[in-house]
Short mmCIF file of C-alpha atoms in Angstrom, two decimals:
data_model
loop_
_atom_site.label_atom_id
_atom_site.label_comp_id
_atom_site.label_asym_id
_atom_site.label_seq_id
_atom_site.Cartn_x
_atom_site.Cartn_y
_atom_site.Cartn_z
CA MET I 1 0.00 0.00 0.00
CA GLU I 2 1.21 3.51 -0.79
CA LEU I 3 0.08 6.71 0.87
CA VAL I 4 0.38 10.38 -0.02
CA GLY I 5 0.67 13.01 2.71
CA VAL I 6 1.22 16.76 2.93
CA ILE I 7 3.16 18.77 5.51
CA GLU I 8 2.40 22.50 5.42
CA ASN I 9 4.19 23.45 8.60
CA LEU I 10 6.41 21.70 11.11
CA LYS I 11 5.43 22.12 14.75
CA TYR I 12 6.31 19.77 17.56
CA ARG I 13 6.75 20.19 21.28
CA LYS I 14 9.20 17.99 23.12
CA PHE I 15 8.69 16.92 26.71
CA LEU I 16 11.57 14.43 26.78
CA ARG I 17 14.29 16.92 27.50
CA THR I 18 17.95 15.99 27.39
CA LYS I 19 20.20 18.63 28.85
CA LEU I 20 22.76 19.26 26.14
CA LEU I 21 26.27 20.23 27.14
CA ARG I 22 27.26 23.74 26.10
CA LYS I 23 30.60 24.07 24.36
CA SER I 24 32.11 27.44 23.50
CA VAL I 25 34.86 28.03 20.97
CA GLY I 26 36.38 31.44 20.29
CA ASN I 27 36.53 31.08 16.53
CA PHE I 28 36.01 28.48 13.83
CA ALA I 29 39.76 28.02 13.35
CA ASP I 30 40.02 26.64 16.89
CA LEU I 31 37.15 24.17 16.52
CA ASP I 32 37.94 20.46 16.95
CA ILE I 33 34.85 18.52 15.91
CA ASN I 34 36.34 15.28 17.21
CA ALA I 35 36.64 16.66 20.75
CA LEU I 36 32.93 17.54 20.96
CA PRO I 37 30.35 15.21 22.55
CA PRO I 38 27.92 13.28 20.30
CA SER I 39 25.37 16.08 20.69
CA CYS I 40 25.78 19.53 22.19
CA MET I 41 25.02 23.24 21.99
CA LEU I 42 28.00 24.74 20.19
CA GLU I 43 28.68 28.46 20.57
CA VAL I 44 31.21 29.91 18.16
CA GLU I 45 31.72 33.51 17.02
CA GLY I 46 28.40 34.61 18.47
CA VAL I 47 26.30 31.86 16.85
CA THR I 48 24.79 28.84 18.59
CA PHE I 49 24.35 25.55 16.74
CA ALA I 50 22.51 22.50 18.06
CA LEU I 51 25.04 19.96 16.83
CA SER I 52 24.98 16.18 16.55
CA LYS I 53 27.54 13.76 15.12
CA TRP I 54 27.20 10.35 13.53
CA VAL I 55 29.88 7.68 13.93
CA SER I 56 28.66 5.95 10.77
CA PRO I 57 26.35 6.88 7.89
CA LYS I 58 24.35 3.75 8.73
CA ARG I 59 21.48 4.85 10.95
CA THR I 60 21.17 1.49 12.74
CA ARG I 61 24.46 2.09 14.54
CA SER I 62 24.72 4.07 17.79
CA TYR I 63 21.26 5.70 17.55
CA PRO I 64 22.10 8.81 15.51
CA TYR I 65 18.39 9.66 15.17
CA ALA I 66 18.15 9.92 18.96
CA ARG I 67 21.00 12.43 18.91
CA VAL I 68 19.25 14.45 16.22
CA TYR I 69 16.02 14.36 18.25
CA ASP I 70 17.89 15.80 21.24
CA THR I 71 19.00 18.80 19.15
CA LEU I 72 15.54 19.75 17.86
CA ASN I 73 13.68 22.76 19.28
CA VAL I 74 16.37 23.74 21.75
CA GLY I 75 16.66 27.43 20.90
CA ALA I 76 19.65 27.26 18.58
CA VAL I 77 20.01 29.21 15.35
CA LYS I 78 20.30 25.98 13.38
CA SER I 79 20.15 22.25 14.04
CA VAL I 80 23.15 20.68 12.32
CA THR I 81 24.23 17.06 12.01
CA VAL I 82 27.64 15.89 10.82
CA ILE I 83 27.56 12.56 8.96
CA PRO I 84 30.48 10.69 7.41
CA ILE I 85 29.51 10.27 3.78
CA VAL I 86 31.47 6.99 3.75
CA LYS I 87 32.95 4.90 6.53
CA ASP I 88 35.39 2.17 5.53
CA GLU I 89 36.56 -0.06 8.38
CA GLY I 90 38.97 -1.98 6.18
CA LEU I 91 38.64 -4.93 3.83
CA ARG I 92 37.67 -7.28 6.68
CA GLY I 93 35.23 -4.80 8.15
CA ASP I 94 32.15 -2.97 6.92
CA ARG I 95 31.90 -0.11 4.49
CA ASP I 96 28.81 2.03 4.95
CA PHE I 97 27.48 4.81 2.74
CA LEU I 98 25.23 7.79 3.35
CA GLN I 99 21.69 7.02 2.12
CA TRP I 100 19.50 9.52 0.33
CA ASP I 101 16.59 8.59 2.63
CA THR I 102 18.60 9.88 5.58
CA VAL I 103 19.16 13.23 3.89
CA SER I 104 15.46 13.41 2.98
CA LEU I 105 14.40 12.94 6.59
CA MET I 106 16.85 15.55 7.84
CA SER I 107 15.62 17.98 5.18
CA LEU I 108 12.00 17.54 6.23
CA LEU I 109 12.99 18.19 9.85
CA ASN I 110 14.95 21.28 8.74
CA VAL I 111 18.22 19.80 9.97
CA TYR I 112 21.32 20.95 8.08
CA VAL I 113 23.52 18.03 7.05
CA ILE I 114 27.28 18.39 6.78
CA PRO I 115 28.45 15.36 4.78
CA ALA I 116 32.00 14.95 6.05
CA TYR I 117 34.86 12.48 5.75
CA TYR I 118 37.38 10.74 7.97
CA SER I 119 41.00 11.82 7.62
CA GLN I 120 42.61 9.78 10.42
CA ALA I 121 42.36 6.24 11.75
CA SER I 122 44.33 3.70 13.77
CA ARG I 123 45.07 0.07 13.07
CA ALA I 124 42.62 -2.13 14.97
CA SER I 125 43.65 -5.16 17.01
CA LYS I 126 41.54 -7.26 14.64
CA VAL I 127 43.46 -8.01 11.45
CA GLY I 128 42.24 -6.16 8.38
CA LYS I 129 40.37 -3.38 10.17
CA VAL I 130 40.91 0.21 11.28
CA THR I 131 39.39 1.97 14.28
CA SER I 132 39.21 5.38 16.01
CA GLN I 133 38.39 7.23 12.81
CA LYS I 134 38.40 11.02 13.06
CA PHE I 135 36.76 13.71 10.96
CA ASP I 136 38.77 16.29 9.06
CA SER I 137 38.01 18.99 11.62
CA ARG I 138 39.11 21.90 9.45
CA TYR I 139 36.69 20.82 6.73
CA VAL I 140 33.76 20.62 9.17
CA ALA I 141 34.72 23.98 10.72
CA ARG I 142 34.68 25.63 7.29
CA LYS I 143 31.23 24.21 6.61
CA LEU I 144 29.92 25.46 9.96
CA GLU I 145 31.37 28.89 9.22
CA GLU I 146 29.57 28.82 5.87
CA LEU I 147 26.34 27.87 7.64
CA LYS I 148 26.70 30.82 9.99
CA ASP I 149 25.65 33.19 7.21
CA TYR I 150 23.46 30.77 5.26
CA HIS I 151 19.80 31.85 5.29
CA ALA I 152 18.05 29.35 3.00
CA SER I 153 16.31 26.19 4.22
CA ALA I 154 18.02 22.97 5.24
CA LEU I 155 16.59 21.38 2.09
CA HIS I 156 18.42 23.83 -0.15
CA TRP I 157 21.64 23.40 1.81
CA ASN I 158 21.45 19.61 1.76
CA LEU I 159 20.78 19.52 -1.99
CA LYS I 160 23.68 21.89 -2.58
CA GLU I 161 26.09 19.78 -0.54
CA LEU I 162 25.26 16.60 -2.46
CA SER I 163 25.05 18.06 -5.95
CA GLY I 164 27.52 18.25 -8.80
CA GLU I 165 30.88 19.79 -8.07
CA ASN I 166 30.48 19.82 -4.27
CA LEU I 167 29.90 16.07 -4.18
CA GLU I 168 32.77 15.35 -6.57
CA GLN I 169 35.18 17.40 -4.48
CA LEU I 170 34.05 15.67 -1.29
CA MET I 171 34.42 12.20 -2.81
CA ASP I 172 37.91 13.12 -4.02
CA LYS I 173 38.77 13.91 -0.40
CA VAL I 174 37.29 10.58 0.73
CA ILE I 175 39.35 8.64 -1.81
CA TYR I 176 42.55 10.51 -1.00
CA SER I 177 42.05 10.12 2.77
CA TYR I 178 41.45 6.38 2.66
CA ARG I 179 44.47 5.92 0.41
CA ARG I 180 46.53 7.74 3.03
CA ILE I 181 44.97 5.78 5.91
CA GLU I 182 45.75 2.55 4.07
CA GLY I 183 49.37 3.64 3.65
CA GLU I 184 49.78 4.76 7.26
CA THR I 185 48.11 1.76 8.90
CA GLY I 186 48.98 -0.97 6.41
CA VAL I 187 45.30 -2.03 6.41
CA LYS I 188 43.83 -2.75 2.99
CA MET I 189 40.68 -0.74 2.27
CA HIS I 190 37.72 -1.68 0.05
CA SER I 191 37.90 -1.10 -3.70
CA GLU I 192 37.55 2.50 -4.89
CA GLU I 193 35.19 1.31 -7.61
CA GLY I 194 32.45 1.05 -5.00
CA LEU I 195 32.90 4.74 -4.17
CA VAL I 196 32.24 5.71 -7.78
CA GLY I 197 29.07 3.62 -7.80
CA PHE I 198 27.93 5.22 -4.56
CA MET I 199 28.46 8.72 -5.95
CA LYS I 200 26.28 7.86 -8.94
CA ARG I 201 23.50 6.63 -6.62
CA ILE I 202 23.56 9.82 -4.57
CA VAL I 203 23.49 11.99 -7.71
CA LYS I 204 20.59 9.92 -9.02
CA GLY I 205 18.72 10.39 -5.75
CA VAL I 206 19.20 14.16 -5.87
CA GLU I 207 18.15 14.40 -9.51
CA GLU I 208 15.09 12.19 -9.03
CA PHE I 209 14.08 14.33 -6.06
CA LYS I 210 14.39 17.52 -8.10
CA GLU I 211 12.61 16.06 -11.11
CA PHE I 212 9.68 14.66 -9.16
CA SER I 213 9.39 17.84 -7.12
CA ARG I 214 8.96 19.88 -10.30
CA SER I 215 5.75 17.97 -11.08
CA LYS I 216 2.42 19.42 -10.08
CA ALA I 217 1.07 18.12 -6.80
CA VAL I 218 -2.21 16.87 -8.24
CA GLY I 219 -0.54 14.97 -11.03
CA ALA I 220 1.91 13.42 -8.60
CA GLN I 221 -0.89 12.31 -6.30
CA HIS I 222 -2.70 10.67 -9.22
CA ARG I 223 0.43 8.77 -10.20
CA GLU I 224 0.80 7.51 -6.62
CA ALA I 225 -2.87 6.60 -6.33
CA ASN I 226 -2.77 4.53 -9.49
CA THR I 227 -0.27 2.14 -7.90
CA LEU I 228 -2.30 1.49 -4.75
CA GLN I 229 -3.98 -1.77 -3.91
CA PRO I 230 -7.79 -1.77 -3.61
CA LYS I 231 -9.05 -0.31 -0.37
CA GLU I 232 -10.52 -3.58 0.85
CA ARG I 233 -7.12 -5.25 0.56
CA ILE I 234 -5.40 -2.96 3.03
CA GLY I 235 -3.87 -5.38 5.52
CA THR I 236 -3.47 -5.22 9.25
CA GLY I 237 0.04 -4.40 10.34
CA ARG I 238 1.54 -4.28 6.86
CA LYS I 239 4.35 -2.01 5.83
CA ALA I 240 3.37 0.81 3.48
CA LYS I 241 5.16 3.35 1.34
CA ILE I 242 4.37 6.98 1.96
CA THR I 243 5.19 9.99 -0.19
CA ILE I 244 5.26 13.27 1.73
CA ARG I 245 5.09 16.68 0.07
CA ASN I 246 6.25 19.63 2.14
CA TYR I 247 5.63 23.37 1.93
CA LEU I 248 8.67 23.87 -0.31
CA GLY I 249 7.20 21.53 -2.92
CA GLY I 250 9.67 18.71 -2.35
CA TYR I 251 8.59 15.07 -2.40
CA TYR I 252 10.05 12.55 0.04
CA TYR I 253 9.71 8.76 0.12
CA PHE I 254 9.53 6.78 3.35
CA THR I 255 8.23 3.46 4.65
CA VAL I 256 5.69 3.21 7.46
CA ASP I 257 6.46 0.22 9.70
CA GLU I 258 2.82 -0.84 10.04
CA VAL I 259 -0.56 0.44 8.90
CA TYR I 260 -3.81 -0.47 10.65
CA ARG I 261 -7.34 0.48 9.65
CA GLY I 262 -10.01 0.50 12.34
CA ASN I 263 -13.00 2.62 13.35
CA ASP I 264 -12.74 4.64 10.14
CA MET I 265 -9.20 5.60 11.12
CA LEU I 266 -5.85 4.76 9.51
CA HIS I 267 -3.09 4.25 12.07
CA LEU I 268 0.46 5.07 10.90
CA VAL I 269 2.68 3.02 13.18
CA GLU I 270 6.36 3.47 13.95
CA ALA I 271 7.33 0.30 15.82
CA LYS I 272 10.18 -0.41 18.23
CA HIS I 273 10.87 -3.77 19.89
CA SER I 274 12.95 -5.22 22.71
CA LYS I 275 13.61 -8.88 23.45
CA LYS I 276 15.46 -8.43 26.73
CA ARG I 277 13.79 -5.42 28.36
CA LEU I 278 10.27 -4.41 29.34
CA HIS I 279 10.43 -1.73 26.69
CA PRO I 280 12.81 -0.58 23.94
CA SER I 281 15.75 1.53 25.07
CA TYR I 282 15.24 5.25 25.57
CA ASN I 283 17.44 6.00 22.57
CA ASP I 284 15.45 3.55 20.47
CA ILE I 285 12.24 5.33 21.47
CA LYS I 286 13.73 8.71 20.51
CA ASP I 287 14.80 7.15 17.22
CA GLY I 288 11.17 6.29 16.55
CA LEU I 289 9.99 9.76 17.52
CA LEU I 290 11.77 11.31 14.52
CA LYS I 291 9.32 9.63 12.14
CA ILE I 292 6.45 10.42 14.50
CA ILE I 293 7.31 14.12 14.22
CA LEU I 294 6.65 13.85 10.48
CA TYR I 295 3.43 11.87 10.78
CA SER I 296 2.02 14.16 13.47
CA ASN I 297 2.61 17.16 11.20
CA LEU I 298 0.70 15.77 8.22
CA SER I 299 -2.10 18.19 7.35
CA GLY I 300 -3.71 15.60 5.08
CA LEU I 301 -3.37 11.96 4.02
CA TRP I 302 -4.72 10.26 0.88
CA VAL I 303 -5.24 6.60 0.01
CA SER I 304 -6.31 5.77 -3.55
CA GLY I 305 -6.98 9.45 -4.17
CA LYS I 306 -9.35 9.70 -1.20
CA ARG I 307 -8.62 11.73 1.88
CA VAL I 308 -8.65 9.62 5.06
CA ARG I 309 -8.64 10.24 8.78
CA PHE I 310 -5.43 9.08 10.40
CA LYS I 311 -3.59 8.81 13.70
CA PRO I 312 0.18 8.43 14.17
CA VAL I 313 1.19 5.72 16.63
CA LEU I 314 4.45 4.94 18.41
CA LYS I 315 4.18 1.23 19.21
CA LEU I 316 6.60 -0.24 21.75
CA THR I 317 6.71 -4.02 22.02
CA SER I 318 8.53 -6.42 24.33
CA SER I 319 8.98 -10.17 24.57
CA LEU I 320 9.00 -9.92 28.37
CA ILE I 321 5.51 -8.59 28.97
CA LYS I 322 1.97 -9.73 28.35
CA GLY I 323 -1.05 -7.66 27.50
CA VAL I 324 -1.76 -4.39 25.74
CA TYR I 325 -1.40 -0.97 27.35
CA ARG I 326 -2.50 2.43 26.03
CA GLY I 327 -1.63 5.92 27.21
CA GLU I 328 -1.91 6.30 30.98
CA GLU I 329 -2.18 2.52 31.38
CA ILE I 330 1.53 2.44 30.56
CA THR I 331 2.32 4.67 33.54
CA THR I 332 0.42 2.30 35.81
CA PHE I 333 2.20 -0.72 34.33
CA MET I 334 5.63 0.89 34.77
CA SER I 335 4.98 1.82 38.38
CA GLY I 336 7.54 0.10 40.58
CA LYS I 337 9.50 -1.33 37.62
CA SER I 338 12.39 1.14 37.66
CA ARG I 339 12.86 4.72 38.74
CA LYS I 340 14.00 5.83 35.31
CA SER I 341 10.98 4.27 33.59
CA GLU I 342 8.67 5.85 36.14
CA GLU I 343 10.18 9.24 35.29
CA PHE I 344 10.47 8.73 31.53
CA PHE I 345 7.04 7.49 30.48
CA PRO I 346 4.86 10.26 31.97
CA TYR I 347 6.83 12.75 29.86
CA LEU I 348 6.55 10.54 26.78
CA ILE I 349 2.78 10.21 27.31
CA LYS I 350 2.49 13.98 27.70
CA GLU I 351 4.45 14.43 24.47
CA ALA I 352 2.09 12.05 22.70
CA GLU I 353 -1.03 13.79 23.98
CA PHE I 354 0.21 17.28 23.14
CA ASN I 355 1.37 16.40 19.62
CA GLY I 356 -1.60 14.21 18.73
CA PHE I 357 -0.17 10.72 18.45
CA ASP I 358 -0.98 7.51 20.32
CA LEU I 359 1.43 5.51 22.46
CA TRP I 360 1.02 1.74 22.64
CA LEU I 361 2.92 -0.82 24.71
CA GLU I 362 2.33 -4.46 23.83
CA GLY I 363 3.67 -7.87 24.70
CA VAL I 364 4.61 -10.09 21.77
CA ASN I 365 5.89 -13.61 21.19
CA ASP I 366 9.12 -13.74 19.17
#
């Protein structure tokens, strides 16, 4: 099933507050991005950035979405996230690439992405791998200085950074840096041919985004509607594709974890699961909230060309519990389980109520 939604404005109030460390640097030349915490309020030359860093472009590692969540709506001039465009751990390790979907989500949330690269690494104890990779701090500092006086949207910035000459220059730096890391550590890196293929995929993603976004909204909705399954075949708990159009006219593609129809209401579910805890980790929950921010800001949703009523849902499941809990029932269930859970969930429930999404906690059998 495919859905079409529209976001006209982005408003969201957070109740799960993480106190970000404040770091002050006199000028951009003195900035060391590698010395900063994973997320912080960075003050430099009179400007405050809400900054987060990724250790890998792969979003399933180290909860980068949770870090981004922590930097939203915190009173900074701009929310900025630094992502390695490529991370090569060596021929016997992984090589991960920045995905266009990640950039799309950041653009919708008005988060400025600095695609960066690693310029240093150490030989790992495991043969064939490197570790302790560090960003080229001067490169990131120059980009932050450029952002200081940049007044267009995050979407325009993100497209600029991954288009044409900018992308080619960045990939040249990636290739050169990993050649040097290979020489300094003696660890063989992955083939450079894969980097060329990756660059083509990113360029294709940017161009497809621009091309589709030039189409008229009505025509685009008709094209989406023509691919949908019949209404009566909408399944319970199935994944679904959703195309979101924002106020700038851009079109973004995402996947909804589960879609339920009941009581004349379509539930858009972002699901998180834990096998070993009573609920998913706090960072995992924040990870899920990034998508919920989008769904709760939809001003309209269409299925097969027809507008439908909908409700975003953050569904938390666990293999260690039985039963189904909704809203305040979760607070009662968590009572006496742990002090942190007792403190965390009332704020999460308040966030759900204020922003118009449902919170479910369910036991499941793996």
